Coordinates of N, CA and C and ligand atoms in Angstrom, one line a residue:
M1 N 0.9 -1.2 0.0 CA 0.0 0.0 0.0 C 0.9 1.3 0.0
K2 N 0.6 2.2 -0.9 CA 1.4 3.4 -1.0 C 0.8 4.4 -0.1
K3 N 1.2 5.7 -0.2 CA 0.7 6.8 0.7 C -0.7 7.1 0.4
V4 N -1.6 7.3 1.4 CA -3.0 7.7 1.2 C -3.2 8.9 2.1
I5 N -3.8 9.9 1.4 CA -4.3 11.1 2.2 C -5.8 10.9 2.1
A6 N -6.5 10.7 3.2 CA -7.9 10.4 3.2 C -8.7 11.6 3.8
I7 N -9.8 11.9 3.0 CA -10.6 13.0 3.4 C -12.1 12.6 3.5
D8 N -12.7 12.7 4.6 CA -14.1 12.4 4.8 C -14.9 13.6 5.1
G9 N -16.2 13.6 4.9 CA -17.0 14.7 5.3 C -18.4 14.6 4.6
P10 N -19.3 15.5 5.0 CA -20.7 15.4 4.4 C -20.7 16.0 2.9
S11 N -21.8 15.7 2.2 CA -21.9 16.3 0.8 C -21.9 17.8 0.9
G12 N -21.1 18.4 -0.1 CA -21.1 19.8 -0.2 C -20.1 20.5 0.6
A13 N -19.3 19.7 1.3 CA -18.3 20.4 2.2 C -17.0 20.8 1.4
G14 N -17.0 20.4 0.1 CA -15.9 20.8 -0.8 C -14.8 19.7 -0.9
K15 N -15.1 18.5 -0.6 CA -14.1 17.4 -0.6 C -13.5 17.2 -2.0
S16 N -14.4 17.1 -3.0 CA -13.9 16.8 -4.4 C -13.0 17.9 -4.9
T17 N -13.4 19.1 -4.8 CA -12.6 20.2 -5.2 C -11.2 20.2 -4.5
I18 N -11.2 20.1 -3.2 CA -10.0 20.1 -2.4 C -9.1 18.9 -2.7
A19 N -9.8 17.7 -2.7 CA -9.0 16.5 -2.9 C -8.3 16.5 -4.3
K20 N -9.0 17.0 -5.3 CA -8.4 17.1 -6.7 C -7.2 18.0 -6.7
L21 N -7.3 19.2 -6.0 CA -6.2 20.1 -6.1 C -5.0 19.7 -5.3
I22 N -5.3 19.0 -4.1 CA -4.2 18.5 -3.3 C -3.5 17.4 -4.1
A23 N -4.3 16.6 -4.7 CA -3.7 15.5 -5.5 C -2.7 16.1 -6.6
R24 N -3.3 17.1 -7.3 CA -2.5 17.7 -8.4 C -1.2 18.3 -7.8
K25 N -1.3 19.0 -6.7 CA -0.1 19.7 -6.1 C 0.9 18.6 -5.7
L26 N 0.5 17.5 -5.2 CA 1.5 16.5 -4.6 C 1.9 15.5 -5.7
G27 N 1.2 15.5 -6.8 CA 1.5 14.5 -7.9 C 0.9 13.1 -7.5
F28 N -0.2 13.1 -6.7 CA -0.8 11.9 -6.3 C -2.0 11.6 -7.2
D29 N -2.5 10.4 -7.3 CA -3.8 10.1 -8.0 C -4.9 10.6 -7.1
Y30 N -6.1 10.8 -7.7 CA -7.3 11.2 -7.0 C -8.3 10.1 -7.1
L31 N -8.9 9.8 -5.9 CA -9.9 8.7 -5.9 C -11.2 9.3 -5.3
D32 N -12.3 9.4 -6.1 CA -13.6 9.9 -5.7 C -14.4 8.7 -5.4
T33 N -14.5 8.3 -4.1 CA -15.2 7.1 -3.8 C -16.8 7.3 -3.9
G34 N -17.2 8.5 -3.8 CA -18.7 8.8 -4.0 C -19.1 8.4 -5.4
A35 N -18.1 8.7 -6.4 CA -18.4 8.4 -7.8 C -18.7 6.9 -8.0
L36 N -17.9 6.1 -7.2 CA -18.1 4.6 -7.3 C -19.5 4.2 -6.8
Y37 N -19.9 4.8 -5.6 CA -21.2 4.5 -5.1 C -22.3 5.0 -6.0
R38 N -22.1 6.2 -6.7 CA -23.1 6.7 -7.6 C -23.2 5.8 -8.8
A39 N -22.1 5.3 -9.3 CA -22.2 4.4 -10.5 C -22.9 3.1 -10.2
V40 N -22.6 2.6 -9.0 CA -23.2 1.3 -8.6 C -24.7 1.5 -8.5
A41 N -25.1 2.7 -7.9 CA -26.5 3.0 -7.7 C -27.2 3.1 -9.1
I42 N -26.6 3.7 -10.0 CA -27.2 3.8 -11.4 C -27.4 2.4 -11.9
S43 N -26.4 1.5 -11.8 CA -26.4 0.2 -12.3 C -27.6 -0.6 -11.6
L44 N -27.8 -0.5 -10.3 CA -28.9 -1.2 -9.6 C -30.2 -0.7 -10.1
I45 N -30.3 0.6 -10.3 CA -31.6 1.2 -10.8 C -31.9 0.7 -12.2
K46 N -30.9 0.7 -13.0 CA -31.1 0.2 -14.4 C -31.5 -1.3 -14.4
L47 N -31.0 -2.0 -13.4 CA -31.3 -3.4 -13.4 C -32.7 -3.7 -12.7
G48 N -33.4 -2.6 -12.4 CA -34.7 -2.7 -11.9 C -34.9 -2.7 -10.4
L49 N -33.8 -2.5 -9.6 CA -33.9 -2.6 -8.2 C -34.5 -1.4 -7.5
K50 N -35.3 -1.6 -6.5 CA -35.9 -0.5 -5.7 C -35.2 -0.3 -4.4
E51 N -35.6 0.8 -3.6 CA -34.9 1.1 -2.4 C -34.9 -0.1 -1.4
G52 N -36.0 -0.9 -1.3 CA -36.1 -1.9 -0.3 C -35.6 -3.3 -0.8
A53 N -34.9 -3.3 -1.9 CA -34.5 -4.6 -2.5 C -33.8 -5.5 -1.5
S54 N -33.9 -6.8 -1.7 CA -33.3 -7.8 -0.7 C -31.8 -7.8 -1.0
D55 N -31.0 -8.3 0.0 CA -29.5 -8.4 -0.2 C -29.3 -9.4 -1.4
R56 N -30.1 -10.4 -1.5 CA -29.9 -11.4 -2.6 C -30.0 -10.8 -3.9
D57 N -31.0 -10.0 -4.1 CA -31.2 -9.3 -5.4 C -30.1 -8.3 -5.7
I58 N -29.7 -7.6 -4.6 CA -28.6 -6.7 -4.8 C -27.3 -7.4 -5.2
E59 N -27.0 -8.6 -4.5 CA -25.8 -9.4 -4.9 C -25.9 -9.8 -6.3
A60 N -27.1 -10.3 -6.8 CA -27.2 -10.8 -8.1 C -27.0 -9.6 -9.1
A61 N -27.5 -8.4 -8.8 CA -27.3 -7.3 -9.7 C -25.8 -6.9 -9.7
L62 N -25.1 -7.0 -8.6 CA -23.7 -6.6 -8.5 C -22.9 -7.5 -9.4
Q63 N -23.3 -8.7 -9.6 CA -22.5 -9.6 -10.5 C -22.6 -9.1 -11.9
K64 N -23.5 -8.3 -12.2 CA -23.6 -7.8 -13.6 C -23.1 -6.3 -13.6
T65 N -22.4 -5.9 -12.6 CA -22.0 -4.5 -12.5 C -20.4 -4.5 -12.4
D66 N -19.9 -3.7 -13.3 CA -18.4 -3.5 -13.2 C -18.1 -2.0 -13.2
V67 N -17.5 -1.5 -12.1 CA -17.2 0.0 -12.0 C -15.7 0.2 -11.9
E68 N -15.3 1.3 -12.5 CA -13.9 1.6 -12.5 C -13.7 3.1 -12.5
F69 N -12.8 3.6 -11.6 CA -12.5 5.0 -11.6 C -11.1 5.2 -12.2
N70 N -11.0 6.0 -13.2 CA -9.8 6.1 -13.9 C -9.5 7.5 -14.4
D71 N -8.5 8.1 -13.9 CA -8.1 9.4 -14.3 C -9.2 10.5 -14.3
G72 N -10.0 10.4 -13.2 CA -11.1 11.4 -13.0 C -12.4 11.0 -13.7
H73 N -12.4 9.9 -14.4 CA -13.6 9.4 -15.1 C -14.1 8.1 -14.4
I74 N -15.4 8.0 -14.5 CA -16.0 6.8 -13.9 C -16.7 6.0 -15.0
F75 N -16.4 4.7 -15.0 CA -16.9 3.8 -16.0 C -17.8 2.8 -15.4
L76 N -19.0 2.6 -16.0 CA -19.9 1.5 -15.6 C -20.0 0.5 -16.8
N77 N -19.6 -0.7 -16.5 CA -19.6 -1.7 -17.6 C -19.0 -1.2 -18.9
G78 N -17.9 -0.4 -18.7 CA -17.1 0.1 -19.9 C -17.6 1.4 -20.4
D79 N -18.8 1.9 -20.0 CA -19.3 3.2 -20.5 C -18.9 4.3 -19.5
D80 N -18.5 5.4 -20.1 CA -18.2 6.6 -19.3 C -19.5 7.2 -18.7
V81 N -19.7 7.1 -17.4 CA -21.0 7.7 -16.9 C -20.7 8.9 -16.0
S82 N -19.5 9.6 -16.2 CA -19.1 10.7 -15.4 C -20.1 11.8 -15.3
S83 N -20.9 12.1 -16.3 CA -21.9 13.1 -16.2 C -23.1 12.6 -15.6
E84 N -23.5 11.4 -16.0 CA -24.8 10.8 -15.5 C -24.8 10.7 -14.0
I85 N -23.7 10.3 -13.4 CA -23.6 10.1 -11.9 C -23.9 11.4 -11.2
R86 N -23.8 12.6 -11.8 CA -23.9 13.8 -11.1 C -25.4 14.3 -10.9
S87 N -26.3 13.5 -11.4 CA -27.7 14.0 -11.2 C -28.1 13.8 -9.8
P88 N -29.1 14.7 -9.3 CA -29.6 14.6 -7.9 C -30.1 13.1 -7.6
E89 N -30.7 12.5 -8.6 CA -31.3 11.1 -8.4 C -30.1 10.1 -8.1
A90 N -29.1 10.3 -8.9 CA -27.9 9.3 -8.7 C -27.4 9.6 -7.2
G91 N -27.3 10.8 -6.8 CA -26.8 11.1 -5.5 C -27.8 10.5 -4.4
H92 N -29.0 10.7 -4.6 CA -30.0 10.1 -3.7 C -29.9 8.6 -3.6
F93 N -29.9 7.9 -4.7 CA -29.8 6.4 -4.7 C -28.4 5.9 -4.3
A94 N -27.4 6.7 -4.5 CA -26.1 6.3 -4.0 C -26.1 6.3 -2.5
S95 N -26.8 7.3 -1.9 CA -26.9 7.4 -0.4 C -27.7 6.2 0.1
V96 N -28.8 5.9 -0.6 CA -29.7 4.8 -0.2 C -28.9 3.5 -0.3
F97 N -28.4 3.2 -1.4 CA -27.8 1.8 -1.6 C -26.5 1.7 -0.9
S98 N -25.8 2.8 -0.6 CA -24.5 2.7 0.0 C -24.6 2.2 1.5
A99 N -25.9 2.3 2.0 CA -26.1 1.8 3.4 C -26.2 0.2 3.4
R100 N -26.2 -0.4 2.2 CA -26.3 -1.9 2.1 C -25.0 -2.6 2.1
K101 N -24.9 -3.6 2.9 CA -23.7 -4.4 3.1 C -23.1 -4.9 1.8
P102 N -23.9 -5.6 0.9 CA -23.3 -6.1 -0.3 C -22.6 -5.0 -1.1
V103 N -23.2 -3.8 -1.1 CA -22.7 -2.7 -1.9 C -21.3 -2.3 -1.3
R104 N -21.3 -2.2 0.0 CA -20.0 -1.7 0.6 C -18.9 -2.7 0.4
E105 N -19.3 -4.0 0.5 CA -18.3 -5.1 0.4 C -17.8 -5.1 -1.1
F106 N -18.7 -4.9 -2.0 CA -18.4 -4.9 -3.4 C -17.4 -3.9 -3.8
L107 N -17.5 -2.7 -3.2 CA -16.6 -1.6 -3.6 C -15.3 -1.5 -2.7
M108 N -15.1 -2.3 -1.7 CA -14.0 -2.3 -0.8 C -12.7 -2.5 -1.6
K109 N -12.6 -3.6 -2.4 CA -11.4 -4.0 -3.1 C -11.0 -2.9 -4.1
T110 N -12.0 -2.5 -4.9 CA -11.7 -1.4 -5.9 C -11.1 -0.2 -5.3
Q111 N -11.6 0.2 -4.1 CA -11.0 1.4 -3.4 C -9.6 1.1 -2.9
R112 N -9.4 -0.1 -2.3 CA -8.1 -0.4 -1.7 C -7.1 -0.6 -2.9
D113 N -7.5 -1.2 -3.9 CA -6.6 -1.5 -5.0 C -6.0 -0.3 -5.6
S114 N -6.8 0.8 -5.6 CA -6.3 2.1 -6.2 C -5.0 2.6 -5.5
A115 N -4.8 2.1 -4.3 CA -3.6 2.6 -3.5 C -2.4 1.6 -3.5
V116 N -2.6 0.5 -4.4 CA -1.5 -0.5 -4.4 C -0.3 0.0 -5.1
N117 N -0.5 0.7 -6.2 CA 0.6 1.1 -7.1 C 0.8 2.6 -7.1
A118 N -0.1 3.4 -6.5 CA 0.1 4.8 -6.6 C -0.3 5.5 -5.3
D119 N 0.4 6.6 -5.0 CA 0.0 7.4 -3.9 C -1.3 8.1 -4.2
I120 N -2.3 8.2 -3.3 CA -3.6 8.7 -3.7 C -4.1 9.7 -2.6
V121 N -5.0 10.6 -3.1 CA -5.8 11.4 -2.2 C -7.2 10.8 -2.4
A122 N -7.8 10.2 -1.4 CA -9.1 9.6 -1.5 C -10.1 10.4 -0.7
E123 N -11.3 10.6 -1.2 CA -12.4 11.3 -0.4 C -13.7 10.5 -0.4
G124 N -14.4 10.6 0.7 CA -15.7 9.9 0.8 C -16.3 10.1 2.1
R125 N -16.9 9.0 2.6 CA -17.6 9.0 3.9 C -16.9 8.2 5.0
D126 N -16.2 7.1 4.5 CA -15.5 6.2 5.4 C -14.1 5.9 5.0
V127 N -13.5 6.8 4.2 CA -12.1 6.5 3.8 C -11.1 6.6 5.0
T128 N -11.4 7.5 5.9 CA -10.5 7.7 7.1 C -10.8 6.6 8.1
T129 N -12.0 6.1 8.2 CA -12.3 5.2 9.3 C -12.3 3.7 8.9
V130 N -12.7 3.3 7.7 CA -12.8 1.9 7.3 C -11.9 1.5 6.2
V131 N -12.0 2.3 5.1 CA -11.3 1.8 3.9 C -9.8 2.0 4.0
F132 N -9.3 3.1 4.6 CA -7.9 3.3 4.7 C -7.6 3.7 6.2
P133 N -7.8 2.8 7.1 CA -7.6 3.1 8.5 C -6.1 3.5 8.9
H134 N -5.2 3.1 8.0 CA -3.8 3.5 8.2 C -3.3 4.6 7.3
A135 N -4.2 5.4 6.9 CA -3.8 6.5 5.9 C -2.7 7.4 6.5
F136 N -1.9 7.9 5.7 CA -0.8 8.7 6.1 C -1.3 10.0 6.7
K137 N -2.3 10.6 6.2 CA -2.9 11.8 6.8 C -4.4 11.7 6.6
K138 N -5.1 12.2 7.7 CA -6.6 12.1 7.6 C -7.2 13.4 7.9
F139 N -8.3 13.7 7.2 CA -9.0 15.0 7.4 C -10.5 14.8 7.4
Y140 N -11.2 15.6 8.2 CA -12.6 15.6 8.2 C -13.0 17.0 7.7
L141 N -13.5 17.2 6.5 CA -13.9 18.5 6.0 C -15.4 18.7 6.1
D142 N -15.7 19.8 6.8 CA -17.1 20.1 7.1 C -17.4 21.5 6.6
A143 N -18.7 21.9 6.6 CA -19.1 23.3 6.4 C -20.5 23.4 6.9
S144 N -21.0 24.6 7.1 CA -22.4 24.8 7.6 C -23.4 24.4 6.5
I145 N -24.6 24.1 7.0 CA -25.6 23.7 6.0 C -25.9 24.8 5.0
E146 N -25.9 26.0 5.5 CA -26.2 27.1 4.5 C -25.1 27.2 3.5
E147 N -23.9 27.1 3.9 CA -22.8 27.2 2.9 C -22.9 26.0 1.9
R148 N -23.2 24.8 2.4 CA -23.2 23.6 1.6 C -24.4 23.8 0.6
K149 N -25.5 24.4 1.1 CA -26.7 24.6 0.2 C -26.3 25.5 -1.0
K150 N -25.6 26.6 -0.6 CA -25.2 27.5 -1.6 C -24.3 26.9 -2.7
R151 N -23.3 26.1 -2.2 CA -22.3 25.5 -3.1 C -23.0 24.4 -4.0
R152 N -23.9 23.7 -3.4 CA -24.6 22.6 -4.1 C -25.5 23.2 -5.2
S153 N -26.2 24.4 -4.9 CA -27.1 25.0 -5.8 C -26.2 25.5 -7.0
L154 N -25.1 26.1 -6.7 CA -24.3 26.6 -7.8 C -23.8 25.5 -8.7
E155 N -23.4 24.4 -8.1 CA -22.9 23.3 -8.8 C -23.9 22.7 -9.8
L156 N -25.2 22.6 -9.2 CA -26.2 22.0 -10.1 C -26.6 23.0 -11.2
I157 N -26.7 24.3 -10.9 CA -27.0 25.3 -11.9 C -26.0 25.2 -13.0
S158 N -24.7 25.1 -12.6 CA -23.6 25.0 -13.7 C -23.7 23.8 -14.5
K159 N -24.4 22.7 -14.0 CA -24.6 21.5 -14.8 C -25.9 21.5 -15.5
G160 N -26.7 22.6 -15.4 CA -27.9 22.7 -16.2 C -29.1 22.2 -15.5
F161 N -29.0 21.8 -14.2 CA -30.2 21.4 -13.5 C -31.0 22.5 -12.9
E162 N -32.3 22.4 -12.8 CA -33.1 23.4 -12.1 C -33.0 23.3 -10.6
V163 N -33.0 24.4 -9.9 CA -32.6 24.4 -8.5 C -33.7 25.0 -7.6
N164 N -34.1 24.3 -6.6 CA -35.0 24.9 -5.6 C -34.2 24.8 -4.2
E165 N -33.8 26.0 -3.7 CA -32.9 26.0 -2.6 C -33.4 25.4 -1.3
D166 N -34.7 25.6 -1.1 CA -35.3 25.0 0.1 C -35.3 23.4 0.0
R167 N -35.5 23.0 -1.2 CA -35.5 21.5 -1.4 C -34.1 21.0 -1.2
I168 N -33.1 21.7 -1.7 CA -31.7 21.3 -1.6 C -31.3 21.2 -0.1
R169 N -31.8 22.3 0.6 CA -31.4 22.3 2.1 C -32.0 21.0 2.7
Q170 N -33.3 20.7 2.4 CA -33.9 19.6 3.0 C -33.2 18.3 2.6
E171 N -32.8 18.2 1.3 CA -32.0 17.0 0.8 C -30.7 16.8 1.6
I172 N -30.0 18.0 1.8 CA -28.8 17.9 2.5 C -29.0 17.3 3.9
I173 N -30.0 17.8 4.6 CA -30.3 17.4 6.0 C -30.7 15.9 6.0
E174 N -31.5 15.5 5.0 CA -31.8 14.0 4.9 C -30.6 13.2 4.6
R175 N -29.8 13.7 3.7 CA -28.6 12.9 3.3 C -27.6 12.7 4.4
D176 N -27.4 13.8 5.2 CA -26.6 13.7 6.4 C -27.1 12.7 7.4
A177 N -28.4 12.7 7.6 CA -29.0 11.8 8.5 C -28.8 10.3 8.1
R178 N -29.0 10.1 6.8 CA -28.8 8.7 6.2 C -27.4 8.3 6.3
D179 N -26.5 9.2 5.8 CA -25.0 8.8 5.7 C -24.4 8.6 7.1
S180 N -24.9 9.4 8.1 CA -24.3 9.4 9.4 C -25.0 8.4 10.3
G181 N -26.3 8.0 10.0 CA -27.1 7.2 10.9 C -27.1 5.7 10.5
R182 N -26.5 5.4 9.4 CA -26.6 3.9 9.0 C -25.7 3.1 9.9
D183 N -26.0 1.8 9.9 CA -25.3 0.8 10.7 C -23.9 0.5 10.3
I184 N -23.7 0.4 9.0 CA -22.4 0.0 8.4 C -21.6 1.3 8.0
A185 N -20.4 1.4 8.4 CA -19.5 2.5 8.0 C -20.1 3.9 7.9
P186 N -20.8 4.3 9.0 CA -21.4 5.6 9.0 C -20.4 6.7 8.9
L187 N -20.8 7.9 8.3 CA -19.9 9.0 8.3 C -19.7 9.5 9.7
K188 N -18.5 9.6 10.1 CA -18.1 10.2 11.4 C -16.6 10.6 11.3
K189 N -16.3 11.5 12.2 CA -14.9 12.0 12.2 C -14.1 11.0 12.9
A190 N -13.0 10.5 12.3 CA -12.0 9.6 13.0 C -11.3 10.5 14.1
D191 N -11.1 9.9 15.2 CA -10.5 10.6 16.3 C -9.2 11.3 15.9
E192 N -8.4 10.7 15.1 CA -7.1 11.2 14.7 C -7.2 12.1 13.5
A193 N -8.4 12.3 12.9 CA -8.5 13.2 11.7 C -8.4 14.6 12.1
C194 N -7.8 15.4 11.2 CA -7.8 16.9 11.4 C -9.1 17.5 10.9
L195 N -9.8 18.2 11.8 CA -11.1 18.8 11.4 C -10.9 20.2 10.8
I196 N -11.4 20.3 9.6 CA -11.4 21.6 8.9 C -12.8 22.1 8.5
D197 N -13.2 23.2 9.0 CA -14.5 23.8 8.6 C -14.3 24.8 7.5
S198 N -14.8 24.5 6.3 CA -14.5 25.3 5.2 C -15.5 26.5 5.0
S199 N -16.4 26.6 6.0 CA -17.4 27.7 5.9 C -16.7 29.1 5.8
G200 N -17.0 29.9 4.9 CA -16.5 31.2 4.8 C -15.0 31.3 4.3
L201 N -14.4 30.1 4.0 CA -13.0 30.1 3.5 C -13.0 29.9 2.0
S202 N -12.0 30.6 1.4 CA -11.8 30.4 0.0 C -11.2 29.0 -0.3
I203 N -11.2 28.5 -1.5 CA -10.6 27.2 -1.8 C -9.1 27.3 -1.5
E204 N -8.5 28.4 -1.8 CA -7.1 28.6 -1.5 C -6.8 28.5 0.0
E205 N -7.6 29.1 0.8 CA -7.4 29.1 2.2 C -7.5 27.6 2.8
V206 N -8.5 26.9 2.2 CA -8.7 25.5 2.7 C -7.4 24.7 2.3
I207 N -7.0 24.9 1.0 CA -5.8 24.1 0.5 C -4.6 24.4 1.4
N208 N -4.4 25.7 1.8 CA -3.3 26.1 2.6 C -3.3 25.4 4.0
K209 N -4.5 25.3 4.5 CA -4.7 24.7 5.8 C -4.3 23.2 5.7
L210 N -4.8 22.5 4.7 CA -4.5 21.1 4.5 C -3.0 20.9 4.3
M211 N -2.4 21.7 3.4 CA -1.0 21.6 3.0 C -0.1 21.8 4.2
G212 N -0.5 22.8 5.1 CA 0.2 23.2 6.3 C 0.2 21.9 7.2
Y213 N -0.9 21.3 7.4 CA -1.0 20.2 8.2 C -0.2 19.0 7.7
I214 N -0.3 18.8 6.4 CA 0.4 17.7 5.7 C 1.9 17.9 5.9
R215 N 2.4 19.1 5.8 CA 3.8 19.4 6.0 C 4.3 19.2 7.4
D216 N 3.5 19.7 8.4 CA 3.9 19.9 9.7 C 3.7 18.7 10.6
N217 N 2.8 17.7 10.2 CA 2.4 16.7 11.1 C 3.0 15.3 10.6
Ligands
LIG1 O1 -19.7 12.2 -2.2 P1 -21.0 11.9 -3.0 O2 -22.1 12.9 -2.8 O3 -20.6 11.7 -4.4 O4 -21.5 10.5 -2.4 C1 -22.8 10.0 -2.8 C2 -23.2 9.0 -1.7 O5 -22.4 7.9 -1.7 C3 -23.2 9.5 -0.3 O6 -24.4 10.2 0.1 C4 -23.0 8.3 0.5 C5 -22.3 7.4 -0.4 N1 -20.8 7.2 -0.1 C6 -20.5 6.4 0.9 O7 -21.4 5.8 1.5 N2 -19.2 6.1 1.2 C7 -18.2 6.8 0.6 N3 -16.9 6.5 0.9 C8 -18.5 7.7 -0.4 C9 -19.9 7.9 -0.7

């Protein structure tokens, strides 16, 4: 296993932006674990599964599912689904299906394998606690709900989606409750992770905080 910088936190805290920039600065690969969960969710939906599907049906569908994250792009059964996974529906179903044991087990090897031959910056919900417990540096990136709502709205608008800010706020609250409240690998701050609240900070300020911590600790 090579060097891993692991960043967890809730949706909209800025993890993707920050992880990508840190990876570029350090010459590490970037691993977006949320993209893997989103691609799996799309596959399960396409195969006709609903929210309450049985573990057996999920396992059968996963046998027909191949996901790969490569150079910032996510592939589902060989097709580039990098844009498709960014829809609000894909985010919702990723959160729903990621609570299921077969899905988490299915993606464990893919995530760990990405650090076998390359130093990586990985971001997600359980990369500091479960996937890479021995990561070289760990961060928990947070931001206020209002700030996350603002960022999420801008992101969706830039991708051409229609935006209702009250609805986005509600979705953020529901997503937090689901991702932090599930039984398996819930989102939580690892004791040893450095907490950074990005509310009111520019991207550059957040990067400087992380880089300072990486250098000094
Ligand atoms: O980071 P994101 O919004 O792309 O993640 C989508 C969902 O995937 C998130 O709500 C929960 C799930 N997820 C997870 O359970 N574990 C991870 N390491 C990453 C994402």
